Coordinates of C-alpha atoms in Angstrom, one line a residue:
X1 CA 20.2 10.7 8.2
X2 CA 19.5 13.3 6.3
X3 CA 17.3 16.4 6.2
X4 CA 14.6 14.9 5.0
X5 CA 14.4 12.0 6.4
X6 CA 16.0 9.3 7.6
X7 CA 16.2 5.1 7.7
X8 CA 17.3 3.0 10.6
X9 CA 18.2 -0.1 10.8
X10 CA 19.0 -2.9 14.0
X11 CA 21.6 -5.8 13.5
X12 CA 23.8 -7.8 15.5
X13 CA 27.0 -5.7 14.2
X14 CA 28.3 -2.8 12.8
X15 CA 28.1 -4.1 9.4
X16 CA 25.2 -5.6 8.8
X17 CA 23.4 -2.3 10.3
X18 CA 24.9 -0.6 8.1
X19 CA 23.9 -3.3 5.2
X20 CA 20.3 -3.0 5.7
X21 CA 20.4 0.7 5.9
X22 CA 21.6 0.7 2.9
X23 CA 19.3 -1.9 1.6
X24 CA 16.2 0.2 3.0
X25 CA 17.0 3.4 1.4
X26 CA 15.0 3.4 -1.8
X27 CA 17.7 4.1 -4.1
X28 CA 18.2 0.5 -6.0
X29 CA 20.9 -0.1 -3.5
X30 CA 21.4 -3.9 -2.0
X31 CA 24.5 -2.9 -0.6
X32 CA 28.0 -0.8 -0.3
X33 CA 27.5 -0.7 -4.2
X34 CA 29.9 0.9 -6.4
X35 CA 28.4 4.8 -7.3
X36 CA 31.5 4.9 -10.1
X37 CA 31.8 3.5 -13.2
X38 CA 34.7 1.1 -14.6
X39 CA 37.8 1.3 -14.7
X40 CA 38.7 3.0 -11.7
X41 CA 41.6 4.7 -12.5
X42 CA 39.7 7.3 -15.5
X43 CA 37.6 7.9 -12.0
X44 CA 41.0 9.4 -9.4
X45 CA 39.7 13.1 -9.7
X46 CA 36.4 12.1 -9.1
X47 CA 37.3 10.4 -5.6
X48 CA 39.4 13.0 -4.8
X49 CA 37.8 15.3 -4.7
X50 CA 34.5 13.1 -3.1
X51 CA 36.6 12.5 -0.5
X52 CA 38.1 15.4 0.3
X53 CA 34.6 17.2 0.4
X54 CA 31.7 15.8 2.3
X55 CA 28.6 14.6 0.1
X56 CA 25.4 12.7 0.5
X57 CA 27.9 9.7 -1.3
X58 CA 30.4 9.7 0.0
X59 CA 30.5 6.7 2.7
X60 CA 29.9 4.8 -1.8
X61 CA 33.1 7.3 -2.9
X62 CA 35.8 5.6 -0.2
X63 CA 34.7 1.5 -0.4
X64 CA 35.3 2.8 -4.3
X65 CA 38.8 3.8 -3.7
X66 CA 39.3 0.7 -1.2
X67 CA 38.3 -1.1 -5.0
X68 CA 40.2 0.9 -6.8
X69 CA 43.6 -0.3 -4.1
X70 CA 43.7 3.4 -2.0
X71 CA 45.4 2.6 1.0
X72 CA 43.0 2.7 4.2
X73 CA 45.8 5.5 5.5
X74 CA 45.6 7.7 2.7
X75 CA 42.2 7.8 2.6
X76 CA 42.0 8.7 6.7
X77 CA 44.1 11.5 5.9
X78 CA 41.3 13.3 2.9
X79 CA 38.9 12.3 5.2
X80 CA 39.7 12.0 9.2
X81 CA 36.7 9.0 9.7
X82 CA 37.5 7.4 12.6
X83 CA 40.0 4.1 11.5
X84 CA 37.5 1.5 13.3
X85 CA 34.9 2.3 10.4
X86 CA 37.3 2.3 8.3
X87 CA 38.6 -1.5 8.8
X88 CA 34.6 -2.4 8.9
X89 CA 34.1 -1.1 5.3
X90 CA 37.4 -2.9 4.1
X91 CA 36.4 -5.7 5.4
X92 CA 32.9 -5.6 3.4
X93 CA 34.7 -4.9 0.7
X94 CA 37.3 -7.4 0.6
X95 CA 34.5 -10.2 1.4
X96 CA 32.8 -8.7 -2.0
X97 CA 36.6 -9.5 -4.3
X98 CA 36.2 -12.7 -2.0
X99 CA 32.9 -13.9 -3.4
X100 CA 33.2 -12.1 -7.0
X101 CA 35.8 -15.1 -7.5
X102 CA 33.4 -18.2 -7.2
X103 CA 29.8 -19.5 -8.3
X104 CA 26.4 -20.1 -6.4
X105 CA 28.5 -24.5 -6.5
X106 CA 31.2 -22.8 -4.6
X107 CA 29.2 -21.4 -1.4
X108 CA 29.8 -24.1 2.1
X109 CA 27.0 -24.0 4.3
X110 CA 29.5 -22.1 7.7
X111 CA 30.4 -19.7 4.4
X112 CA 26.6 -18.0 3.9
X113 CA 26.0 -17.6 8.0
X114 CA 29.3 -16.3 8.2
X115 CA 28.5 -13.6 5.0
X116 CA 25.0 -13.6 6.1
X117 CA 26.1 -13.0 9.6
X118 CA 28.0 -9.2 8.3
X119 CA 24.8 -8.2 6.7
X120 CA 24.9 -8.7 2.8
X121 CA 21.6 -9.3 1.0
X122 CA 20.4 -12.2 -0.8
X123 CA 20.4 -10.2 -3.4
X124 CA 23.6 -8.6 -3.0
X125 CA 25.2 -12.4 -2.8
X126 CA 23.6 -13.2 -6.1
X127 CA 25.3 -10.2 -7.6
X128 CA 28.7 -10.6 -6.6
X129 CA 28.6 -14.4 -7.6
X130 CA 26.7 -13.7 -10.7
X131 CA 23.5 -15.8 -9.6
X132 CA 20.2 -14.4 -9.2
X133 CA 18.6 -13.5 -5.6
X134 CA 15.8 -15.9 -6.2
X135 CA 18.8 -18.9 -7.0
X136 CA 20.6 -17.9 -3.9
X137 CA 17.6 -17.7 -1.5
X138 CA 17.4 -21.5 -2.7
X139 CA 20.8 -22.6 -1.7
X140 CA 20.5 -20.6 1.8
X141 CA 17.6 -22.3 2.4
X142 CA 18.6 -25.8 1.3
X143 CA 20.9 -25.6 3.7
X144 CA 18.3 -24.4 6.7
X145 CA 20.1 -20.7 7.5
X146 CA 17.1 -18.7 8.4
X147 CA 17.2 -14.9 10.6
X148 CA 16.3 -15.3 13.7
X149 CA 14.3 -12.8 15.4
X150 CA 14.9 -10.7 18.7
X151 CA 13.6 -8.1 20.3
X152 CA 14.7 -4.7 20.8
X153 CA 15.4 -4.5 24.8
X154 CA 13.3 -1.3 25.7
X155 CA 14.0 -1.8 29.8
X156 CA 17.7 -1.5 29.0
X157 CA 17.8 -5.1 30.3
X158 CA 17.0 -4.0 34.0
X159 CA 14.3 -6.5 33.8
X160 CA 13.2 -8.7 30.9
X161 CA 11.1 -7.2 27.6
X162 CA 7.7 -8.1 26.5
X163 CA 8.1 -5.5 23.9
X164 CA 6.9 -7.4 20.0
X165 CA 9.2 -5.3 19.2
X166 CA 11.2 -7.4 16.6
X167 CA 14.9 -7.0 14.4
X168 CA 16.2 -10.4 12.5
X169 CA 19.9 -11.2 12.6
X170 CA 21.9 -14.5 11.8
X171 CA 22.2 -16.9 15.1
X172 CA 21.3 -18.6 17.5
X173 CA 18.7 -18.0 20.2
X174 CA 15.2 -17.0 18.2
X175 CA 13.3 -14.2 20.4
X176 CA 10.4 -14.4 18.1
X177 CA 7.7 -16.9 19.8
X178 CA 4.6 -15.6 17.5
X179 CA 1.6 -16.8 18.7
X180 CA -0.9 -19.2 17.0
X181 CA -3.6 -16.2 16.4
X182 CA -5.0 -15.3 12.9
X183 CA -2.5 -12.8 11.7
X184 CA -2.0 -9.7 9.0
X185 CA 0.8 -8.0 7.7
X186 CA 1.0 -5.0 7.0
X187 CA 3.4 -3.2 4.8
X188 CA 5.4 0.1 5.4
X189 CA 5.6 3.0 3.0
X190 CA 9.8 2.3 3.9
X191 CA 12.0 5.3 5.1
X192 CA 10.7 9.0 5.0
X193 CA 11.4 11.1 1.4
X194 CA 10.2 13.8 -0.4
X195 CA 7.3 13.0 -2.0
X196 CA 6.4 9.9 0.3
X197 CA 6.2 10.1 4.2
X198 CA 3.4 10.9 6.9
X199 CA -0.1 10.3 4.6
X200 CA 0.8 6.8 4.5
X201 CA 1.6 5.7 7.7
X202 CA -1.4 7.4 8.7
X203 CA -3.2 4.6 6.3
X204 CA -0.7 1.5 7.6
X205 CA -1.8 2.2 11.2
X206 CA -5.6 2.6 10.9
X207 CA -5.0 -0.4 8.7
X208 CA -3.8 -2.2 12.1
X209 CA -6.0 -1.0 13.9
X210 CA -8.7 -1.8 11.9
X211 CA -7.2 -5.3 12.0
X212 CA -7.0 -6.0 16.0
X213 CA -10.5 -4.7 16.0
X214 CA -11.8 -7.2 13.4
X215 CA -10.0 -10.0 15.8
X216 CA -7.0 -9.9 13.9
X217 CA -3.1 -9.9 14.9
X218 CA -1.7 -7.3 13.4
X219 CA 2.0 -7.1 12.3
X220 CA 4.0 -4.4 11.4
X221 CA 6.8 -3.8 8.9
X222 CA 9.2 -0.9 9.1
X223 CA 12.2 0.5 8.2
X224 CA 11.7 4.1 9.6
X225 CA 12.0 5.2 13.1
X226 CA 10.0 8.7 12.9
X227 CA 7.0 7.5 12.1
X228 CA 4.0 6.4 13.7
X229 CA 3.6 2.9 12.7
X230 CA 7.4 2.0 14.4
X231 CA 5.3 2.6 17.6
X232 CA 5.9 -0.6 18.9
X233 CA 2.6 -0.1 20.5
X234 CA 0.5 0.9 17.7
X235 CA 0.7 -3.0 16.0
X236 CA 0.7 -6.1 17.8
X237 CA 4.2 -6.8 16.2
X238 CA 6.1 -4.6 15.0
X239 CA 9.3 -5.5 12.9
X240 CA 11.9 -3.3 12.2
X241 CA 13.6 -4.2 8.7
X242 CA 13.9 -3.3 5.1
X243 CA 10.7 -3.5 3.2
X244 CA 12.5 -5.8 0.7
X245 CA 11.1 -9.4 -0.7
X246 CA 14.1 -11.0 1.2
X247 CA 13.1 -9.4 4.5
X248 CA 9.2 -9.9 4.6
X249 CA 9.1 -13.0 3.4
X250 CA 12.1 -14.4 6.1
X251 CA 9.2 -12.5 8.2
X252 CA 5.8 -14.2 5.6
X253 CA 7.7 -17.6 7.1
X254 CA 7.6 -17.6 11.2
X255 CA 4.6 -15.6 11.4
X256 CA 2.6 -17.1 8.5
X257 CA -0.1 -14.3 8.2
X258 CA -2.8 -14.8 6.7
X259 CA -2.8 -12.3 4.1
X260 CA -0.2 -9.4 3.7
X261 CA -1.9 -5.8 3.0
X262 CA 0.7 -3.7 0.3
X263 CA -1.9 -1.6 -0.5
X264 CA -0.8 1.7 2.1
X265 CA 2.8 1.8 1.4
X266 CA 2.5 3.7 -1.3
X267 CA 4.9 2.5 -4.4
X268 CA 7.6 0.8 -2.2
X269 CA 5.3 -2.0 -0.7
X270 CA 3.8 -2.6 -4.1
X271 CA 6.6 -2.8 -6.7
X272 CA 7.3 -6.4 -4.3
X273 CA 3.9 -7.3 -6.0
X274 CA 5.3 -9.3 -8.0
X275 CA 7.4 -11.2 -6.1
X276 CA 5.3 -11.9 -3.5
X277 CA 2.6 -13.3 -5.6
X278 CA 4.9 -15.6 -7.3
X279 CA 6.2 -17.0 -4.0
X280 CA 2.3 -18.1 -3.1
X281 CA 1.6 -15.1 -0.7
X282 CA -1.5 -14.1 -0.1
X283 CA -2.3 -10.9 -0.8
X284 CA -4.9 -9.4 0.5
X285 CA -6.7 -6.6 -2.0
X286 CA -6.4 -5.6 -5.4
X287 CA -4.8 -9.2 -7.2
X288 CA -1.8 -8.3 -8.7
X289 CA -3.1 -8.2 -12.7
X290 CA -4.9 -5.0 -12.0
X291 CA -2.1 -4.0 -10.8
X292 CA -0.2 -4.2 -13.2
X293 CA -2.9 -3.0 -15.8
X294 CA -2.7 0.2 -14.1
X295 CA 0.6 0.7 -14.1
X296 CA 1.3 -1.0 -17.1
X297 CA 1.3 2.3 -19.8
X298 CA -0.3 0.3 -22.3
X299 CA -2.2 -2.6 -20.7
X300 CA -3.7 0.8 -19.2
X301 CA -4.4 2.1 -22.4
X302 CA -5.7 -0.7 -23.7
X303 CA -7.9 -0.5 -20.6
X304 CA -9.0 3.6 -21.4
X305 CA -10.4 2.5 -25.6
X306 CA -11.9 -0.4 -23.7
X307 CA -14.4 1.4 -21.0
X308 CA -14.7 4.5 -24.5
X309 CA -12.6 7.1 -21.9
X310 CA -10.3 9.7 -22.6
X311 CA -6.5 10.4 -21.5
X312 CA -4.2 13.1 -22.5
X313 CA -2.0 12.0 -26.0
X314 CA 1.0 10.1 -23.8
X315 CA 3.8 7.6 -24.9
X316 CA 6.6 5.9 -22.9
X317 CA 10.6 6.2 -24.4
X318 CA 13.6 4.8 -23.8
X319 CA 16.1 6.3 -25.8
X320 CA 16.4 10.4 -26.7
X321 CA 15.5 9.2 -30.4
X322 CA 12.6 8.8 -29.3
X323 CA 11.5 11.0 -27.1
X324 CA 12.3 13.5 -29.8
X325 CA 9.7 11.6 -32.4
X326 CA 6.9 10.7 -29.6
X327 CA 7.5 14.8 -28.0
X328 CA 6.4 16.0 -32.0
X329 CA 3.4 13.8 -32.1
X330 CA 1.7 14.8 -29.2
X331 CA 2.7 18.2 -29.7
X332 CA 4.0 21.3 -26.9
X333 CA 3.6 21.9 -24.0
X334 CA 4.8 18.1 -22.5
X335 CA 5.0 17.4 -19.1
X336 CA 7.4 14.8 -19.0
X337 CA 8.8 13.0 -15.4
X338 CA 10.6 9.9 -15.1
X339 CA 9.0 5.8 -14.7
X340 CA 10.9 5.0 -11.7
X341 CA 10.4 7.8 -9.5
X342 CA 7.3 8.9 -6.6
X343 CA 6.0 11.8 -5.6
X344 CA 6.3 14.2 -8.7
X345 CA 10.3 14.3 -7.8
X346 CA 12.3 15.0 -11.1
X347 CA 9.1 16.5 -13.0
X348 CA 8.7 19.5 -15.4
X349 CA 6.5 20.8 -17.6
X350 CA 9.3 21.8 -21.1
X351 CA 7.4 23.7 -24.3
X352 CA 9.6 22.9 -26.6
X353 CA 12.1 20.7 -28.5
X354 CA 15.6 22.5 -26.7
X355 CA 14.1 21.9 -23.6
X356 CA 13.7 18.3 -23.9
X357 CA 17.1 18.0 -24.6
X358 CA 17.8 20.1 -21.8
X359 CA 15.9 17.8 -19.8
X360 CA 17.2 14.3 -21.0
X361 CA 20.7 15.7 -21.1
X362 CA 20.9 16.9 -17.2
X363 CA 17.7 16.0 -15.3
X364 CA 17.5 12.4 -16.2
X365 CA 18.5 9.2 -17.2
X366 CA 16.9 7.7 -19.9
X367 CA 17.0 3.8 -20.8
X368 CA 15.9 0.6 -21.2
X369 CA 15.4 0.1 -17.5
X370 CA 14.8 3.3 -16.8
X371 CA 12.0 4.7 -19.9
X372 CA 10.5 8.1 -19.3
X373 CA 6.9 9.4 -19.8
X374 CA 5.8 12.0 -21.8
X375 CA 2.3 13.4 -21.1
X376 CA 0.0 16.3 -22.4
X377 CA -0.2 19.4 -21.0
X378 CA -3.9 20.3 -21.3
X379 CA -3.2 24.0 -20.8
X380 CA -5.8 25.6 -18.2
X381 CA -7.4 22.4 -17.2
X382 CA -8.3 21.9 -13.4
X383 CA -7.0 18.7 -11.6
X384 CA -9.3 16.4 -9.9
X385 CA -7.7 13.4 -7.7
X386 CA -10.7 10.7 -6.9
X387 CA -10.5 8.2 -3.7
X388 CA -12.1 5.3 -4.6
X389 CA -13.4 2.3 -1.5
X390 CA -14.7 -0.7 -3.2
X391 CA -15.4 -4.2 -1.6
X392 CA -14.8 -6.0 -4.9
X393 CA -18.3 -5.8 -5.6
X394 CA -19.8 -2.2 -4.5
X395 CA -18.2 0.9 -4.9
X396 CA -18.2 4.4 -3.3
X397 CA -16.6 7.5 -3.7
X398 CA -14.5 8.4 -1.2
X399 CA -14.1 12.7 -2.2
X400 CA -13.7 14.0 -4.7
X401 CA -10.9 16.9 -4.7
X402 CA -10.4 20.0 -6.9
X403 CA -7.0 21.1 -7.1
X404 CA -6.6 24.7 -6.7
X405 CA -3.7 25.1 -9.0
X406 CA -3.8 24.5 -12.6
X407 CA -3.7 21.3 -13.9
X408 CA 0.7 20.1 -14.1
X409 CA 1.3 21.0 -10.8
X410 CA 1.5 18.0 -8.4
X411 CA -0.6 16.7 -6.2
X412 CA 2.1 16.7 -3.1
X413 CA 2.4 20.7 -4.5
X414 CA -0.9 21.9 -4.7
X415 CA -3.6 22.5 -2.6
X416 CA -7.3 20.7 -2.6
X417 CA -10.9 21.8 -2.5
X418 CA -12.9 18.9 -0.5
X419 CA -16.3 19.8 -1.6
X420 CA -14.9 20.9 -5.6
X421 CA -15.3 25.0 -5.5
X422 CA -16.4 25.6 -8.7
X423 CA -17.2 21.9 -10.7
X424 CA -20.6 21.5 -11.7
X425 CA -23.0 18.9 -10.6
X426 CA -22.7 17.1 -14.0
X427 CA -19.0 17.0 -14.4
X428 CA -19.2 15.6 -11.1
X429 CA -21.2 13.1 -12.1
X430 CA -19.6 12.0 -15.0
X431 CA -15.7 11.6 -12.5
X432 CA -17.8 9.7 -10.1
X433 CA -19.3 7.7 -12.8
X434 CA -15.5 6.8 -14.8
X435 CA -14.3 6.3 -11.7
X436 CA -17.2 3.4 -10.8
X437 CA -16.3 2.1 -14.6
X438 CA -12.2 1.9 -13.9
X439 CA -12.8 0.2 -10.3
X440 CA -15.6 -2.3 -11.8
X441 CA -13.2 -2.9 -14.8
X442 CA -10.3 -3.8 -12.2
X443 CA -11.8 -4.9 -9.7
X444 CA -10.7 -3.0 -7.8
X445 CA -10.8 -4.9 -3.4
X446 CA -9.8 -1.7 -0.6
X447 CA -8.8 2.0 -2.2
X448 CA -8.0 3.5 -5.7
X449 CA -6.8 6.7 -6.3
X450 CA -7.7 8.4 -10.0
X451 CA -6.3 11.8 -11.0
X452 CA -8.4 13.7 -13.6
X453 CA -8.0 16.9 -15.6
X454 CA -10.9 18.6 -16.7
X455 CA -11.0 20.9 -20.0
X456 CA -13.9 22.8 -21.2
X457 CA -16.3 20.4 -20.0
X458 CA -14.1 16.7 -21.2
X459 CA -12.5 14.5 -18.3
X460 CA -9.7 12.9 -19.0
X461 CA -7.1 10.7 -17.2
X462 CA -4.4 11.4 -16.0
X463 CA -3.3 7.6 -14.0
X464 CA -4.9 5.0 -12.1
X465 CA -3.0 4.3 -8.8
X466 CA -4.7 1.3 -7.0
X467 CA -3.1 1.9 -3.6
X468 CA -3.5 4.8 -0.9
X469 CA -3.3 8.0 -2.0
X470 CA -2.1 10.9 0.0
X471 CA -5.3 12.6 -0.3
X472 CA -6.7 9.8 2.1
X473 CA -5.4 11.1 5.2
X474 CA -7.1 14.4 4.5
X475 CA -10.9 13.2 3.0
X476 CA -11.0 10.7 6.6
X477 CA -10.5 14.4 8.4
X478 CA -12.6 16.3 6.4
X479 CA -15.7 13.3 6.3
X480 CA -14.8 12.6 9.8
X481 CA -14.8 8.2 8.7
X482 CA -11.6 6.7 8.5
X483 CA -11.4 5.5 4.5
X484 CA -8.7 3.2 5.4
X485 CA -10.7 1.3 8.0
X486 CA -13.5 0.4 6.2
X487 CA -11.4 -0.4 3.2
X488 CA -8.6 -2.8 4.9
X489 CA -11.9 -4.5 6.9
X490 CA -12.9 -5.0 2.9
X491 CA -10.2 -6.0 2.1
X492 CA -10.4 -9.4 4.3
X493 CA -13.7 -10.3 3.1
X494 CA -16.6 -7.7 4.9
X495 CA -18.6 -5.5 2.2
X496 CA -19.3 -2.2 2.9
X497 CA -22.4 0.0 4.4
X498 CA -25.0 -1.0 1.1
X499 CA -27.2 1.5 0.1
X500 CA -29.7 -1.3 -2.1
X501 CA -29.5 -4.7 -1.7
X502 CA -31.5 -7.4 -0.4
X503 CA -33.7 -6.6 3.5
X504 CA -35.3 -10.0 5.8
X505 CA -38.0 -8.3 7.0
X506 CA -40.1 -10.1 9.4
X507 CA -42.1 -8.7 12.0
X508 CA -44.5 -9.1 15.1
X509 CA -48.2 -9.0 14.2
X510 CA -48.6 -5.3 16.5
X511 CA -46.1 -3.7 14.6
X512 CA -47.6 -5.2 10.7
X513 CA -49.7 -2.0 10.5
X514 CA -46.2 0.1 9.7
X515 CA -45.4 -2.0 7.0
X516 CA -47.7 0.6 5.0
X517 CA -45.3 3.1 5.6
X518 CA -42.2 1.6 5.2
X519 CA -42.5 -0.3 2.3
X520 CA -42.2 1.8 0.4
X521 CA -39.7 3.5 1.5
X522 CA -37.3 0.5 1.3
X523 CA -38.6 -0.2 -2.2
X524 CA -37.4 3.5 -2.8
X525 CA -34.5 3.2 -1.4
X526 CA -33.7 0.1 -4.5
X527 CA -33.9 -2.8 -2.4
X528 CA -35.2 -5.9 -2.9
X529 CA -37.9 -8.3 0.1
X530 CA -37.8 -11.3 0.9
X531 CA -39.9 -12.0 4.1
X532 CA -41.0 -15.1 6.3
X533 CA -45.0 -16.3 5.7
X534 CA -46.9 -13.9 8.1
X535 CA -44.9 -10.8 6.7
X536 CA -44.7 -11.5 3.0
X537 CA -49.1 -11.9 2.7
X538 CA -48.8 -8.9 4.2
X539 CA -46.4 -7.3 2.1
X540 CA -48.4 -9.1 -0.9
X541 CA -51.2 -6.9 -0.1
X542 CA -49.5 -3.8 -0.5
X543 CA -48.7 -4.5 -4.1
X544 CA -45.5 -5.0 -3.6
X545 CA -43.1 -7.7 -4.6
X546 CA -41.2 -10.0 -2.2
X547 CA -40.4 -12.9 -1.8
X548 CA -40.8 -16.1 0.7
X549 CA -38.4 -17.2 2.9
X550 CA -38.3 -20.6 5.4
X551 CA -38.0 -19.8 9.2
X552 CA -35.9 -21.8 11.0
X553 CA -38.7 -23.8 12.4
X554 CA -40.1 -24.2 8.3
X555 CA -36.9 -26.2 7.2
X556 CA -33.9 -25.1 5.0
X557 CA -32.9 -23.4 3.0
X558 CA -34.2 -20.8 5.8
X559 CA -33.2 -17.0 6.6
X560 CA -29.9 -18.1 9.0
X561 CA -28.9 -19.6 5.7
X562 CA -30.0 -17.1 3.9
X563 CA -27.4 -15.2 6.5
X564 CA -24.5 -17.4 5.9
X565 CA -24.6 -17.2 2.0
X566 CA -24.5 -13.2 2.1
X567 CA -27.7 -13.0 0.3
X568 CA -29.3 -11.0 2.4
X569 CA -27.8 -7.2 3.1
X570 CA -30.1 -5.6 6.0
X571 CA -32.6 -7.6 8.6
X572 CA -34.9 -5.8 10.2
X573 CA -36.7 -8.6 12.8
X574 CA -38.8 -8.1 15.3
X575 CA -40.5 -9.8 18.0
X576 CA -42.8 -10.1 21.0
X577 CA -43.2 -12.6 23.7
X578 CA -40.5 -15.0 25.1
X579 CA -40.2 -17.8 22.6
X580 CA -40.7 -15.8 19.4
X581 CA -37.7 -13.5 20.6
X582 CA -35.6 -17.3 21.3
X583 CA -36.4 -18.8 17.9
X584 CA -35.1 -15.5 16.4
X585 CA -32.0 -15.6 18.8
X586 CA -30.1 -17.8 15.3
X587 CA -31.2 -14.4 13.0
X588 CA -29.5 -11.5 15.7
X589 CA -26.6 -14.4 16.4
X590 CA -26.1 -14.8 12.3
X591 CA -26.2 -11.1 11.0
X592 CA -24.1 -10.2 14.1
X593 CA -21.2 -12.7 13.4
X594 CA -21.2 -11.9 9.5
X595 CA -21.6 -8.2 10.5
X596 CA -24.4 -7.6 8.6
X597 CA -26.8 -4.2 10.0
X598 CA -29.3 -5.1 12.4
X599 CA -32.6 -3.8 13.9
X600 CA -35.4 -5.3 16.5
X601 CA -37.5 -2.4 16.3
X602 CA -39.3 -0.9 13.8
X603 CA -38.6 2.8 14.7
X604 CA -35.2 1.6 13.7
X605 CA -36.2 0.5 10.9
X606 CA -37.7 4.0 9.7
X607 CA -34.5 5.7 11.1
X608 CA -32.5 3.5 8.1
X609 CA -35.0 4.1 5.7
X610 CA -35.1 7.7 6.2
X611 CA -31.6 8.5 6.1
X612 CA -30.9 6.3 3.3
X613 CA -33.3 8.4 1.4
X614 CA -31.4 10.6 -0.9
X615 CA -27.7 10.3 0.4
X616 CA -25.5 8.1 1.3
X617 CA -24.8 6.7 4.5
X618 CA -21.6 5.2 6.7
X619 CA -22.8 2.5 8.6
X620 CA -19.5 2.3 10.4
X621 CA -19.3 3.7 14.1
X622 CA -17.1 6.3 16.0
X623 CA -16.4 6.5 19.3
X624 CA -16.9 9.5 21.6
X625 CA -13.2 10.4 21.7
X626 CA -12.8 10.5 18.5
X627 CA -16.3 12.4 17.7
X628 CA -15.3 15.5 19.8
X629 CA -11.2 15.0 18.8
X630 CA -12.6 15.8 15.4

């Protein structure tokens, strides 16, 4: 636990819990990894200092001291860490040493069970036996060595717990008891850190609630005890686990959800997209290739060029020499940042070669696996955040936020205004058009965040994130509707509340006189019209285009078929008389089941058209409690 947040892990013993916690930390750890370079003899003074003066990495230095052959007595005298804990760590290190002498073919089923009970991750074991996580996982599964899931006892054993709040371990009895209901798995944001925290937790919670509204059993996976997503009554089922491929796949194996949502937990779950996709997991929302196109610098540049858009000059470098050469080509000032962190950590504005050299030597590590991003800094530019929601076909702009501070101040540290306070309507329209272009090209389903910079009335793309962003909760609060809920429902196949499309009209004879005024409003709003016989004839006489469709009793294809095939976006259907109401029941029922907006009065039809005229509209609803709590 640290001052900015914490991670918690639950297991059957200390060693299992500790190693689970370490793999949850989002610091490229898969266990008690060594922190110093070999040989240990050259690090004697470093270890001595770190054991004498407590620091955030002290645990790792204790284990490296054991690896270096230091006695537990010497370590105890320096640290005063209780002997029991030192002995637990000593056993883990000794198991590691034993594994390093083996190959994957040497491991028996009993040995695998034994080391898994100690909390060793598949990744760590694969590393120690000079194999891979995937190869070891395959071996483990071939021996039928799977975790069981125990319930956290929220009532101190006073009576049997019914809470669906679970953690994995290796043993005999599994208490998960998964249901046969249709389920959606939501991956949380992991430990709370600077630059990534409550905003993503908000998104995960709203996604879980949206799934429940749609009749799914929502399953949450997260490992931070301070967040709302790990309240056991927010989701139908909660797994308190690290957000790692191993744990997620284990949960999927037992729960068998219809899909997994990875968009709302920030970068933590998003980086699992490739491995989950390779294992055949149904990832809901934007496809994995689109995520790669937005995150891979070269592919992203190709996308920008294809769409005829602009971005600041930039480069990705993998060593200091490359950085120096590319910096000269780009020109100072330059925004420099690691490619492997979130939230603006280690981001810096450098004005000359000397500052760049100092940054590369002191602030970060640069290598093939950890490249550095260089971006031309647009002096005196205005930065803009845009959040977009899409169902794969229709795209809506959730909000355009103008940063108060100039471009270069990270969005996590800046103040923003909604609506923009100084951008012209022409610039806002251009930003919206570019956002929609990108969303369509990437075939976004769910949420997308784009960061723009505006300089001298020119719009530049800074970056595109095919996921929820930290601005989503604030926009949702400001506009009074949850973008996350709309996006979540789009990810399971629902359509966004359309402003154009196809309207089906069938009205009783006494209402036909109202069509003289209603139909021009429908056409003006951009809808195409289909209608049954009598209504279609009346509309034709008004000199408007209309396509005739069969009533249900007139034979197929008929109105209900079109509703089922998602060919209709809005239904205006008025009836009178017992038989007429009975005949149209199938239309109303199908519209309801397929979540197609339906009105059964002419006054309702006029209200809809007036609401659509000249402005965007969200046809989702809020409860009275939600409205009064705004």
